[in-house]
Structure formats: structure tokens, C-alpha cells
Coordinates of C-alpha atoms and ligand atoms in Angstrom, one line a residue:
X1 CA 41.5 39.3 -12.6
X2 CA 38.3 38.7 -10.1
X3 CA 38.8 40.1 -6.5
X4 CA 38.3 37.7 -3.6
X5 CA 34.9 39.0 -3.0
X6 CA 33.9 38.5 -6.6
X7 CA 35.2 35.0 -6.6
X8 CA 33.7 34.0 -3.4
X9 CA 30.3 35.7 -4.6
X10 CA 30.6 33.6 -7.8
X11 CA 31.3 30.5 -5.8
X12 CA 28.2 31.3 -3.8
X13 CA 25.9 31.7 -6.9
X14 CA 27.2 28.6 -8.4
X15 CA 26.4 26.7 -5.4
X16 CA 23.0 28.2 -4.9
X17 CA 22.3 27.5 -8.6
X18 CA 23.7 23.9 -7.9
X19 CA 21.4 23.1 -4.9
X20 CA 18.3 25.0 -6.3
X21 CA 18.6 22.9 -9.5
X22 CA 18.6 19.8 -7.6
X23 CA 15.9 21.0 -4.9
X24 CA 13.8 21.7 -8.3
X25 CA 14.2 18.3 -9.8
X26 CA 14.5 15.8 -6.9
X27 CA 12.4 13.4 -9.1
X28 CA 15.5 12.4 -11.3
X29 CA 17.8 11.8 -8.7
X30 CA 18.7 8.4 -8.7
X31 CA 18.0 6.3 -5.6
X32 CA 17.9 2.5 -5.1
X33 CA 14.0 2.8 -3.7
X34 CA 13.2 4.4 -7.0
X35 CA 14.8 1.6 -9.2
X36 CA 13.2 -1.1 -7.3
X37 CA 10.1 -3.3 -7.7
X38 CA 8.3 -4.0 -4.4
X39 CA 6.5 -7.2 -3.9
X40 CA 4.0 -7.1 -1.1
X41 CA 3.4 -10.0 1.0
X42 CA 0.5 -10.9 3.1
X43 CA 1.8 -13.4 5.4
X44 CA -1.2 -15.1 6.8
X45 CA -2.2 -16.0 3.2
X46 CA 1.2 -17.0 1.7
X47 CA 2.4 -20.2 2.7
X48 CA 1.7 -22.2 6.0
X49 CA 4.6 -24.4 7.1
X50 CA 3.1 -26.0 10.2
X51 CA -0.4 -27.1 8.9
X52 CA -2.3 -24.8 11.3
X53 CA -4.0 -23.2 8.3
X54 CA -2.1 -19.7 8.6
X55 CA 0.6 -18.8 6.8
X56 CA 4.0 -18.2 8.5
X57 CA 7.6 -16.8 8.3
X58 CA 8.7 -20.3 7.9
X59 CA 6.5 -20.7 5.0
X60 CA 7.8 -17.3 3.3
X61 CA 11.4 -18.7 3.9
X62 CA 10.9 -22.0 1.9
X63 CA 9.5 -19.8 -1.0
X64 CA 12.2 -17.1 -1.2
X65 CA 13.5 -18.6 -4.5
X66 CA 10.2 -18.1 -5.7
X67 CA 10.2 -14.7 -4.9
X68 CA 13.9 -14.2 -6.0
X69 CA 12.6 -15.5 -9.8
X70 CA 10.1 -13.0 -9.9
X71 CA 12.9 -10.5 -10.3
X72 CA 11.5 -8.2 -7.4
X73 CA 13.9 -6.7 -5.0
X74 CA 12.0 -5.2 -2.2
X75 CA 9.5 -7.1 -0.1
X76 CA 6.9 -5.4 1.8
X77 CA 5.6 -7.5 4.9
X78 CA 2.3 -6.8 6.6
X79 CA 2.6 -6.7 9.9
X80 CA 4.1 -9.9 11.7
X81 CA 4.4 -8.6 15.4
X82 CA 2.4 -10.1 18.1
X83 CA -1.0 -9.5 18.0
X84 CA -4.7 -10.9 18.9
X85 CA -5.6 -10.5 15.6
X86 CA -8.7 -8.2 15.5
X87 CA -7.6 -6.8 12.5
X88 CA -5.0 -9.5 11.1
X89 CA -1.8 -7.9 12.9
X90 CA -3.0 -4.3 12.2
X91 CA -3.5 -4.4 16.2
X92 CA -0.1 -4.8 17.9
X93 CA 0.2 -5.9 21.3
X94 CA 4.2 -6.1 21.3
X95 CA 6.4 -4.4 18.6
X96 CA 9.3 -6.2 19.4
X97 CA 8.1 -9.6 19.1
X98 CA 6.7 -11.8 16.4
X99 CA 3.1 -13.1 16.1
X100 CA 2.9 -16.7 17.3
X101 CA 0.7 -17.8 14.4
X102 CA 3.8 -16.7 12.4
X103 CA 6.6 -17.9 14.0
X104 CA 9.6 -16.7 16.5
X105 CA 12.4 -14.0 16.2
X106 CA 14.7 -16.6 15.0
X107 CA 12.5 -17.4 12.1
X108 CA 12.7 -13.6 11.5
X109 CA 16.4 -13.3 11.7
X110 CA 16.7 -16.5 8.9
X111 CA 14.3 -14.7 7.1
X112 CA 16.1 -11.4 6.6
X113 CA 19.4 -13.3 6.2
X114 CA 17.7 -15.2 3.3
X115 CA 16.3 -12.3 1.6
X116 CA 19.4 -10.3 1.9
X117 CA 21.5 -13.2 0.5
X118 CA 19.3 -13.0 -2.4
X119 CA 19.6 -9.4 -3.0
X120 CA 16.1 -8.5 -1.7
X121 CA 15.2 -5.8 0.7
X122 CA 12.6 -5.9 3.3
X123 CA 10.2 -3.3 4.3
X124 CA 8.1 -3.7 7.6
X125 CA 4.7 -2.4 8.3
X126 CA 4.9 0.0 11.2
X127 CA 1.5 0.2 12.7
X128 CA 1.7 3.1 15.3
X129 CA -1.4 5.4 14.8
X130 CA -2.9 2.6 17.2
X131 CA -1.8 -0.2 19.0
X132 CA -4.2 -3.1 20.3
X133 CA -6.0 -2.6 23.4
X134 CA -4.0 -5.9 24.6
X135 CA -0.8 -3.9 24.3
X136 CA 1.0 -3.7 27.8
X137 CA 0.8 0.3 27.1
X138 CA -3.1 0.2 27.1
X139 CA -3.4 -2.1 30.0
X140 CA -1.3 0.4 32.1
X141 CA -3.0 3.5 30.7
X142 CA -6.7 2.1 31.2
X143 CA -5.8 1.0 34.7
X144 CA -6.1 4.5 36.5
X145 CA -6.1 8.2 35.5
X146 CA -2.7 8.6 37.4
X147 CA -1.1 5.8 35.5
X148 CA 2.3 7.2 33.9
X149 CA 0.9 5.5 30.4
X150 CA -2.3 7.2 30.9
X151 CA -1.3 9.8 28.1
X152 CA -0.1 7.1 25.6
X153 CA -3.6 7.2 24.4
X154 CA -6.3 9.8 23.9
X155 CA -9.0 9.7 27.1
X156 CA -11.9 12.1 27.7
X157 CA -13.0 11.8 31.3
X158 CA -16.7 11.2 31.4
X159 CA -17.8 14.0 33.9
X160 CA -17.1 16.3 30.9
X161 CA -19.8 14.9 29.0
X162 CA -19.6 12.8 25.8
X163 CA -16.6 14.2 23.6
X164 CA -17.5 15.6 19.9
X165 CA -18.3 12.8 18.0
X166 CA -15.6 11.0 16.1
X167 CA -16.1 8.3 13.1
X168 CA -14.7 4.9 13.5
X169 CA -13.7 3.2 10.3
X170 CA -14.4 -0.3 11.7
X171 CA -16.6 0.1 14.7
X172 CA -20.1 -1.5 14.7
X173 CA -21.8 1.7 15.2
X174 CA -18.9 4.0 13.8
X175 CA -18.5 5.7 17.0
X176 CA -15.0 6.2 17.7
X177 CA -15.3 7.1 21.6
X178 CA -15.3 3.7 23.8
X179 CA -16.6 4.1 27.1
X180 CA -14.5 2.4 29.8
X181 CA -16.2 2.2 33.2
X182 CA -12.9 1.3 34.7
X183 CA -12.0 4.9 35.1
X184 CA -15.2 6.4 33.8
X185 CA -13.7 7.8 30.6
X186 CA -13.8 7.5 26.7
X187 CA -11.0 6.2 24.6
X188 CA -10.5 7.1 21.0
X189 CA -10.3 4.6 18.3
X190 CA -10.6 5.5 14.8
X191 CA -10.2 1.9 13.8
X192 CA -11.7 -1.0 15.9
X193 CA -12.3 -0.8 19.6
X194 CA -9.5 -3.3 19.9
X195 CA -7.1 -0.6 18.0
X196 CA -7.2 2.6 20.6
X197 CA -5.1 5.4 18.9
X198 CA -1.9 6.4 20.3
X199 CA -1.3 9.9 21.5
X200 CA 1.4 11.3 19.5
X201 CA 1.4 14.7 21.1
X202 CA 3.0 12.6 24.0
X203 CA 6.8 13.1 23.4
X204 CA 7.5 10.0 25.6
X205 CA 5.3 8.1 23.2
X206 CA 7.0 9.4 20.3
X207 CA 10.5 8.3 21.7
X208 CA 9.1 4.8 22.1
X209 CA 8.3 4.5 18.5
X210 CA 11.6 5.7 17.3
X211 CA 13.2 3.2 19.7
X212 CA 11.2 0.3 18.2
X213 CA 12.0 1.7 14.6
X214 CA 15.7 1.6 15.5
X215 CA 15.2 -2.0 17.3
X216 CA 14.1 -3.1 13.7
X217 CA 16.5 -1.0 11.6
X218 CA 19.4 -2.4 13.8
X219 CA 18.1 -5.9 12.8
X220 CA 18.7 -4.9 9.1
X221 CA 15.5 -4.0 7.5
X222 CA 15.5 -1.8 4.7
X223 CA 12.3 0.1 5.2
X224 CA 8.9 1.1 6.8
X225 CA 5.4 1.5 5.4
X226 CA 3.8 3.7 7.8
X227 CA 0.3 2.4 8.4
X228 CA -2.6 4.9 8.6
X229 CA 0.0 7.6 9.7
X230 CA -1.6 10.6 8.1
X231 CA -4.1 10.4 10.9
X232 CA -1.6 10.5 13.7
X233 CA -1.8 14.2 14.8
X234 CA -5.0 15.2 16.2
X235 CA -6.3 18.3 17.8
X236 CA -6.5 16.9 21.3
X237 CA -9.2 19.7 22.3
X238 CA -11.4 17.5 20.0
X239 CA -13.8 20.3 18.4
X240 CA -16.7 19.7 17.0
X241 CA -16.8 18.9 13.4
X242 CA -19.5 20.3 10.8
X243 CA -22.5 18.4 10.4
X244 CA -22.0 15.3 7.8
X245 CA -18.1 15.4 8.6
X246 CA -18.3 11.6 8.9
X247 CA -18.8 11.3 4.9
X248 CA -15.6 13.1 4.3
X249 CA -13.8 12.2 7.5
X250 CA -10.3 12.0 5.8
X251 CA -10.6 15.8 5.1
X252 CA -10.7 16.2 9.0
X253 CA -8.5 13.3 10.1
X254 CA -5.4 13.6 7.7
X255 CA -2.5 16.0 7.9
X256 CA -3.4 17.1 11.6
X257 CA -1.6 20.2 13.0
X258 CA 1.8 18.6 14.0
X259 CA 2.3 15.8 11.5
X260 CA 5.3 17.5 9.7
X261 CA 7.0 18.1 12.8
X262 CA 6.6 14.4 14.1
X263 CA 7.8 13.2 10.6
X264 CA 10.9 15.6 10.9
X265 CA 11.5 14.4 14.2
X266 CA 11.2 10.7 13.2
X267 CA 13.6 11.5 9.9
X268 CA 16.2 13.2 12.4
X269 CA 15.9 10.5 14.9
X270 CA 15.5 7.4 12.9
X271 CA 15.1 7.7 9.0
X272 CA 18.3 9.7 8.3
X273 CA 20.5 7.2 10.0
X274 CA 20.0 4.4 8.1
X275 CA 19.7 3.2 4.5
X276 CA 16.0 2.7 4.5
X277 CA 13.0 3.6 2.4
X278 CA 9.9 5.2 3.8
X279 CA 6.3 5.3 2.6
X280 CA 3.2 6.4 4.3
X281 CA -0.2 4.9 3.3
X282 CA -2.3 7.8 1.8
X283 CA -0.8 11.2 0.8
X284 CA -3.1 13.6 2.5
X285 CA -5.9 15.5 0.7
X286 CA -4.1 17.4 -2.1
X287 CA -0.8 17.5 -4.3
X288 CA 0.6 20.0 -2.0
X289 CA -0.3 17.6 1.1
X290 CA 1.5 14.8 -0.9
X291 CA 4.6 17.0 -1.9
X292 CA 4.8 18.3 1.8
X293 CA 5.2 14.4 2.7
X294 CA 7.9 13.5 0.5
X295 CA 9.7 16.4 -1.3
X296 CA 13.7 15.7 -0.8
X297 CA 14.2 19.1 0.9
X298 CA 11.3 18.5 3.2
X299 CA 13.5 15.6 5.1
X300 CA 10.2 13.6 6.0
X301 CA 9.4 10.7 3.8
X302 CA 10.7 9.1 0.4
X303 CA 7.4 8.5 -1.5
X304 CA 3.8 9.1 -1.7
X305 CA 1.2 6.5 -1.5
X306 CA -1.9 8.1 -2.8
X307 CA -5.3 6.6 -3.5
X308 CA -6.8 8.5 -6.2
X309 CA -5.8 6.0 -8.7
X310 CA -6.9 2.7 -7.2
X311 CA -10.1 4.6 -6.1
X312 CA -11.2 5.1 -9.7
X313 CA -12.8 1.6 -9.7
X314 CA -14.1 1.4 -6.3
X315 CA -17.4 -0.1 -7.6
X316 CA -17.8 -2.3 -10.6
X317 CA -17.3 -0.6 -14.1
X318 CA -14.9 2.7 -14.3
X319 CA -14.2 5.0 -17.2
X320 CA -10.5 4.8 -18.8
X321 CA -11.0 8.5 -19.6
X322 CA -11.1 9.1 -15.8
X323 CA -8.3 6.5 -15.2
X324 CA -5.8 8.1 -17.6
X325 CA -6.8 11.7 -16.2
X326 CA -6.1 10.7 -12.7
X327 CA -2.7 9.0 -13.5
X328 CA -1.4 11.8 -15.7
X329 CA -2.6 14.4 -13.4
X330 CA -0.6 12.8 -10.5
X331 CA 2.5 12.2 -12.9
X332 CA 2.8 15.9 -14.0
X333 CA 2.2 17.1 -10.2
X334 CA 5.3 15.1 -9.6
X335 CA 7.4 15.5 -12.7
X336 CA 10.0 17.9 -10.9
X337 CA 9.8 16.9 -7.2
X338 CA 8.8 14.1 -4.9
X339 CA 8.3 10.5 -6.3
X340 CA 5.0 8.3 -6.5
X341 CA 4.3 4.8 -5.6
X342 CA 2.4 3.1 -8.4
X343 CA -0.3 0.4 -7.5
X344 CA -3.7 -1.0 -8.4
X345 CA -4.2 -3.1 -5.4
X346 CA -3.0 -4.5 -1.9
X347 CA -4.3 -6.2 1.3
X348 CA -7.3 -3.8 1.4
X349 CA -8.5 -4.1 -2.2
X350 CA -10.3 -6.6 -4.4
X351 CA -8.2 -8.4 -6.7
X352 CA -6.3 -6.2 -9.5
X353 CA -7.3 -8.5 -12.4
X354 CA -11.2 -8.5 -11.2
X355 CA -11.4 -5.0 -10.5
X356 CA -9.6 -3.3 -13.4
X357 CA -9.1 -6.0 -16.0
X358 CA -11.7 -8.8 -16.9
X359 CA -11.6 -12.0 -15.0
X360 CA -13.5 -14.0 -17.3
X361 CA -11.6 -17.2 -18.6
X362 CA -11.4 -15.8 -22.1
X363 CA -9.6 -12.6 -21.0
X364 CA -8.2 -12.9 -17.5
X365 CA -4.8 -13.7 -19.2
X366 CA -4.3 -10.7 -21.5
X367 CA -6.0 -8.3 -19.3
X368 CA -3.7 -9.3 -16.0
X369 CA -0.7 -8.9 -18.1
X370 CA -2.0 -5.6 -19.7
X371 CA -2.4 -4.1 -16.2
X372 CA 0.9 -5.3 -15.1
X373 CA 2.4 -3.7 -18.2
X374 CA 1.0 -0.5 -17.1
X375 CA 2.2 -0.8 -13.5
X376 CA 5.5 -1.5 -14.5
X377 CA 6.1 1.4 -17.2
X378 CA 5.0 4.4 -15.3
X379 CA 7.0 6.7 -13.4
X380 CA 7.1 5.9 -9.7
X381 CA 8.1 2.5 -7.7
X382 CA 5.9 -0.1 -8.7
X383 CA 4.1 -2.0 -5.8
X384 CA 2.8 -5.5 -6.5
X385 CA 0.4 -7.4 -4.2
X386 CA 1.0 -11.2 -4.0
X387 CA -1.0 -13.4 -6.1
X388 CA -1.4 -10.6 -8.6
X389 CA 1.5 -12.0 -10.8
X390 CA -0.5 -15.1 -11.2
X391 CA -3.6 -13.3 -12.3
X392 CA -5.2 -14.3 -9.0
X393 CA -9.1 -13.2 -8.9
X394 CA -11.8 -12.3 -6.6
X395 CA -13.4 -15.1 -4.8
X396 CA -16.6 -13.1 -4.6
X397 CA -17.9 -14.6 -1.2
X398 CA -21.8 -14.6 -1.4
X399 CA -22.6 -15.7 2.4
X400 CA -21.4 -13.4 5.6
X401 CA -20.3 -16.7 7.2
X402 CA -17.6 -16.9 4.6
X403 CA -15.9 -13.6 5.5
X404 CA -13.4 -13.1 7.8
X405 CA -12.6 -9.5 7.8
X406 CA -13.7 -8.1 10.9
X407 CA -14.4 -4.5 9.0
X408 CA -16.8 -6.4 7.2
X409 CA -18.4 -8.3 9.7
X410 CA -18.8 -5.3 11.8
X411 CA -20.0 -3.4 8.8
X412 CA -22.7 -6.2 8.0
X413 CA -24.1 -5.9 11.7
X414 CA -24.2 -2.3 11.3
X415 CA -26.2 -2.3 8.1
X416 CA -28.6 -5.2 9.9
X417 CA -29.0 -2.7 12.8
X418 CA -30.2 0.1 10.4
X419 CA -32.6 -2.5 8.7
X420 CA -30.7 -1.8 5.6
X421 CA -30.9 -4.2 2.3
X422 CA -28.1 -6.6 3.5
X423 CA -28.8 -8.6 0.3
X424 CA -27.5 -5.6 -1.6
X425 CA -24.8 -5.1 0.5
X426 CA -23.4 -8.6 0.2
X427 CA -23.7 -8.2 -3.6
X428 CA -21.5 -5.2 -3.4
X429 CA -19.0 -6.5 -1.1
X430 CA -18.7 -9.9 -3.1
X431 CA -16.9 -7.5 -5.4
X432 CA -15.1 -4.9 -3.4
X433 CA -14.5 -6.4 -0.2
X434 CA -10.9 -6.8 1.3
X435 CA -11.3 -10.7 1.5
X436 CA -11.2 -10.9 -2.1
X437 CA -7.5 -10.2 -1.7
X438 CA -6.7 -12.3 1.3
X439 CA -7.4 -15.9 -0.1
X440 CA -4.8 -18.3 0.2
X441 CA -1.9 -18.0 -2.4
X442 CA -2.2 -20.5 -5.0
X443 CA 0.9 -22.7 -5.3
X444 CA -0.3 -26.0 -7.0
X445 CA -3.4 -28.1 -8.0
X446 CA -2.9 -30.1 -4.9
X447 CA -5.4 -29.9 -1.8
X448 CA -5.8 -26.2 -0.5
X449 CA -3.8 -25.2 -3.5
X450 CA -0.4 -26.2 -1.7
X451 CA -1.0 -23.3 0.8
X452 CA -1.5 -25.6 3.7
X453 CA -2.0 -29.2 4.8
X454 CA -4.4 -28.2 7.6
X455 CA -8.0 -26.2 7.2
X456 CA -7.1 -22.5 5.6
X457 CA -8.3 -19.7 7.9
X458 CA -10.0 -18.5 4.8
X459 CA -11.4 -20.4 2.0
X460 CA -9.2 -21.1 -1.1
X461 CA -10.5 -19.7 -4.2
X462 CA -11.9 -22.8 -6.2
X463 CA -10.1 -21.7 -9.5
X464 CA -6.6 -22.9 -8.1
X465 CA -6.6 -25.8 -10.4
X466 CA -6.1 -23.4 -13.3
X467 CA -4.7 -20.4 -11.7
X468 CA -1.4 -21.6 -9.7
X469 CA 2.4 -21.3 -9.7
X470 CA 3.0 -24.7 -10.8
X471 CA 0.8 -24.8 -13.7
X472 CA 1.9 -21.2 -14.7
X473 CA 5.7 -22.1 -14.3
X474 CA 5.0 -24.8 -17.2
X475 CA 3.2 -22.3 -19.6
X476 CA 5.4 -19.8 -21.4
X477 CA 2.1 -18.0 -22.3
X478 CA 1.4 -17.4 -18.4
X479 CA 0.6 -14.2 -16.5
X480 CA 3.7 -15.4 -14.4
X481 CA 6.1 -15.8 -17.1
X482 CA 5.0 -12.3 -18.4
X483 CA 5.2 -10.7 -15.4
X484 CA 9.0 -12.1 -14.9
X485 CA 9.9 -10.6 -18.0
X486 CA 8.2 -7.4 -17.4
X487 CA 10.2 -6.8 -14.0
X488 CA 13.4 -7.9 -16.0
X489 CA 12.5 -4.8 -18.5
X490 CA 11.6 -2.4 -15.8
X491 CA 14.9 -3.3 -13.9
X492 CA 17.3 -3.1 -17.1
X493 CA 15.6 0.5 -18.6
X494 CA 16.3 3.5 -16.6
X495 CA 13.8 5.5 -18.9
X496 CA 11.0 3.4 -17.3
X497 CA 12.2 4.6 -14.2
X498 CA 13.3 8.1 -14.5
X499 CA 11.9 9.0 -18.0
X500 CA 9.5 11.8 -18.7
X501 CA 5.8 10.6 -19.1
X502 CA 3.6 12.0 -21.9
X503 CA 0.1 11.1 -22.3
X504 CA -0.8 10.6 -25.9
X505 CA -4.2 10.2 -27.9
X506 CA -6.0 11.5 -24.5
X507 CA -9.6 11.5 -25.7
X508 CA -9.4 7.6 -26.8
X509 CA -11.8 5.9 -24.3
X510 CA -10.4 2.5 -25.1
X511 CA -6.8 2.7 -25.3
X512 CA -4.1 4.2 -22.8
X513 CA -0.8 5.2 -24.7
X514 CA 1.9 7.0 -23.4
X515 CA 5.8 7.7 -23.9
X516 CA 8.5 7.6 -21.6
X517 CA 11.5 9.5 -22.5
X518 CA 14.7 10.2 -21.2
X519 CA 18.4 11.5 -22.8
X520 CA 17.0 11.0 -26.4
X521 CA 15.7 7.6 -25.6
X522 CA 11.9 6.9 -26.0
X523 CA 9.7 4.0 -25.2
X524 CA 6.1 3.9 -26.4
X525 CA 3.2 2.0 -24.2
X526 CA -0.1 1.0 -25.8
X527 CA -2.6 -0.5 -23.8
X528 CA -6.1 -1.7 -24.9
X529 CA -8.5 -1.5 -21.8
X530 CA -11.1 -3.3 -23.3
X531 CA -12.6 -6.7 -24.5
X532 CA -12.8 -5.6 -28.2
X533 CA -10.3 -4.3 -30.7
X534 CA -9.4 -0.9 -30.5
X535 CA -7.5 1.6 -32.4
X536 CA -4.3 3.6 -30.9
X537 CA -3.9 6.8 -32.5
X538 CA -0.6 8.0 -31.2
X539 CA 0.7 9.5 -34.7
X540 CA 3.7 7.6 -34.3
X541 CA 5.2 5.4 -37.0
X542 CA 6.2 2.0 -35.7
X543 CA 7.9 0.9 -38.9
X544 CA 11.3 -0.8 -38.0
X545 CA 10.7 -0.2 -34.3
X546 CA 11.3 -2.9 -31.6
X547 CA 8.8 -4.5 -29.5
X548 CA 10.4 -4.4 -26.0
X549 CA 7.4 -6.7 -24.8
X550 CA 3.8 -7.4 -25.8
X551 CA 1.3 -10.0 -24.5
X552 CA 0.4 -11.1 -28.0
X553 CA 2.8 -13.6 -29.8
X554 CA 3.0 -11.3 -33.0
X555 CA 3.1 -7.8 -32.6
X556 CA 0.8 -5.4 -34.6
X557 CA 2.5 -2.3 -36.0
X558 CA -0.7 -1.0 -37.5
X559 CA -2.1 0.5 -34.1
X560 CA -4.9 -1.8 -34.1
X561 CA -4.9 -3.4 -30.9
X562 CA -6.3 -6.9 -29.9
X563 CA -8.3 -7.3 -26.9
X564 CA -6.5 -6.2 -23.8
X565 CA -3.3 -5.9 -26.0
X566 CA -0.2 -4.3 -24.4
X567 CA 2.5 -3.5 -26.3
X568 CA 5.8 -1.6 -25.5
X569 CA 8.2 -0.2 -28.4
X570 CA 11.3 1.3 -28.2
X571 CA 11.2 4.3 -30.4
X572 CA 14.4 5.9 -30.6
Ligands
GLC1 C1 -4.3 0.3 7.2 C2 -4.2 -1.2 6.8 C3 -5.3 -1.8 6.9 C4 -5.6 -1.8 8.4 C5 -5.9 -0.3 8.9 C6 -5.8 -0.2 10.3 O1 -5.5 0.9 6.2 O2 -3.6 -1.2 5.5 O3 -5.5 -3.3 6.6 O4 -7.1 -2.5 8.8 O5 -5.0 0.5 8.5 O6 -4.5 -0.4 11.0

């Protein structure tokens, strides 16, 4: 018979073991945001309801049935708050209001109601590394050195001399310190001059942000995507960085001294009080950084959104071996703890199929489907950017006048100031510029692809007559129809969500093969990333196995894959 002390020691040991076990395995813990498929909408380019050439909330509302039919159950909306639109909404002038171009708060309320009625959750972009210079806080802050809002931003009085250099991603001369004669001081802006950085070291500012988050969470939203958040904490003594730091500025900007304190505070004050998902843009500079942001016991964020994968194809051409290596490395680093986002495109990237697949008429369809198969069968929450479900392609602007993205226009000016080769610059940008992913959504064959009755704010891709929702709805072989089937598969197969990932045939330069397995159930994925036939050497026998999905009408059991073939097999 056990004594009371022995019994409580036993209970204690069992409790510790139980928690150690769950702490050690948070990647298998069930959560709705792990089982979701996220669809990202760039509101400016999705659907215009009033003919001003700019997409809006009523436009999205009119297409909620389309979104529901995709099968996705979370929508991430790029910023819709009041903004002078220096950076298409990433410069917020009022966090509690809707941008005029996009509509009203009543529209927002209808939008969220319509989404929830269809079982779709809404994630909002939270842009709080910086605000717009037209935000009331900044107007106050710059008005005098003693204004109560002065410390909402980073100011450096000019009589101290010029502060140590800081690189600006978007400024025309990349100088992140902007002199303001009104108070004879410099303010900091990591992005454009119209995006002054907020001072997170100020507890009042932090409370303001938490109040804003509560305002939206109380309206019923289901999550936050924290824009550029890894940069918020700064060493406000602004020390000198080593020569050449600007080529690796992220190593100096990300994961500042108090970042985790702020995230823990935000979690305590807001995130833990609502059933919301949270994801920050970027995942630091190492696996340790990424884990420190998202492991469950950290009580900070839910999932990491790391750029290593999407960065594999920065320029034209990339190696599949490198691609496999990056995704496999990230997966194994997150096999026990933490959770990843899986994506290959967003509003800051060129189009998925142009970048990672093959957008020529012969291969656009199979390669877009193959890439979708990859994203939907990896471990981690899939993020799909609007238009990629149609296989929309890069527009490849040739002339600077065609561009709208402020960061592109400023960089072009910068290159000109340096007397650099602007022709080479334009050539590179026609492939990788952000505007490639921002051209209007292609709904039908009508004028402006059915996006607007007015003049679109950015040119419509001339290929809209063949690539559009209406045409693809009617074609059983379209990328759109395949995408829907794939989403259904993802949602009905827990193994695709939680199952262990194992890379097969690692050295194969053409084919990416892997298994996902859980509780005796195994799924095999084989993807030919080339425009020629290629042999998958998985060592697995496909005789008698069931094809769950594939992008060719007849499955091939030999392991010989046709150009861009994707095949997903149930093995046991
Ligand atoms: C993020 C956004 C990008 C924006 C920048 C500044 O990187 O994704 O679109 O320009 O932050 O807010």
C-alpha cells in the first residue's frame, strides 16, 4: 500500500510526465488553425463594386459564395484601414476605420457576418511596426518636442548630430532617418518616409495597440497577421552597426531586445482572451528564433511564417535540390514543437506559377496544379494567395510607367541616381516585382476581366480571356477545379495536416517525393518539377494503391512522371 507522500509523488511524476510529453509534442496537438486552409485576399485588386477602379469590401461580399466554394475556411485580408495609400494600406492613418476606397464600417460588418455565415474565419493584417505619417499620433508627435505623443515614434534631436545610419527598405536613398525641420529632429522609418516607425518601448503606445486589437477582436475577427513585427523592438540608443550591415539589415533589425516581452504582453492582454490565430510576418534569423516565437509553451504566437522557402526562387531559375533541402530542414526543425505556415506566394511576391512553375501555355496548367499539390500536402497551414487558384501569371511590366508599387518606383529612381543600368533593373523587376502579384483578379472574359467597370488602378493581365473564373468553372480540367478538389482532400485527411513528413529519393534533381504518415496511415506525394518526363525512385510499390488526386487523367504506377505531374497515393 502506498503512503500519502508516495501517492502524491506518483501523481506529481505522472503530471510532470504528461505535461513534458505535451510540451515536447505541441506539433501534434489539434488546433483549428492547423486544420485550416488560408486564402489571402488583396482587396485593392479583388473586385470593384462601384466602378472607381479599386477593389472594395462590397466587391468581396459579392464574391463570398465563390470563396466558400473554394473550400477555404480562413481569409487573410490585407490592410483595409484608413490610409493615404503610400504603400497600399500598409500606412495606416486610422486603425479603427475603413479606407474610403474600400467602403465603410457597415460594409465591414456585413463582410464578417457573411463570412461567418459561410463558416469562413477572418484574419486581419495588423500593421504596427509603423503608422502613416498622416496618423493623428504622428501629427501630434511631430508638432513639438514636448507633445505627449512625441514618444510614440523614434526621434533624434539634430543638435546631437546625425544618428548612426539605418537602412530604409523603401526610401529613395535608403536612409531611414528623415529630417523634420519643424522640431529640428530626425524620425526613423524602416519603410517609406510616410511610414514612421512606432516606438514600442513606450508602454502607452503598446496599450493603444492592444486596445485596437481588442476593438477588432470584439467585432468578431478570428486572427491577426502581424506585419513586419519582428522589427518592432529597437535598441533606442541606436548604436553604430558594422560597415556593410545594410546588406544583411535583417540580422540587425529582427528580434530586437524586448520583442519577446512585447509578444508575451500582447498574448496576455489580447490573444489569450479570444479564440484567435496569430502569425507574424517573418520568423527571425534561425530555427531558435522561430521556435521562440511560436512554441506553445512560449505563449506568444501560433505559427511561424518563414521566408526561406519562398526565397529559393528569388531570381529566375532555382534548383529543386535546394528547394527540397529548405522545406525538409524546416519541417524537421518543427517536427516536435511549433507550427509552420506553408506558402510560395503573397502580395509581396511575383506569381506562384511564373516563379516556381512554368507559365508557358503548354505547362501553366499542370505546373500550377503541381505547386498547389505541394502546398496542400505539406505539414503546416497552407496559405494560398488570390488568383493563384486560377494559375494567374506574372504580367511582366516592361516600362516604369506601368508600375504602381511605391517601393519599385523609389528603387528605380535610386538606380537612376546611381547611374546604374536601368534596363537590366527593369528586366529583373519584370520577373520579380510585387506588382506582378497585384494585377486585378480575373473573373471573366468581359472588359477588365470583370474586375471593374471603370479604369483599373493597375493594368489587367492581357491573358484574362483564357485565365479567368468563368472559363475555369466550365472546364473540368482547369486549375480552379483541381484546386477545389485539393482543398477538400486536405480538409478530409488529418494525415495531411498532422502526419509525419519524410523525404524520399533526396538526390533526385527533378522529382520531389515524400510521405506523410500518421497512426498506420500513409500518403505518398510525387511531384515532377520539370517540363520533361522524370522517374521517381521512391522504392515504394504502387500496385493496388489508391490515387487520391493527380493532375493527369490516367495515373501512372511505374513512377515515371509526365511533365509537372503530381500524384498523391494512399499507401496504407
Ligand atoms: C510587409 C508587407 C508589405 C509592406 C511592408 C511595410 O512586408 O507585407 O506589403 O510593404 O510590410 O508595411
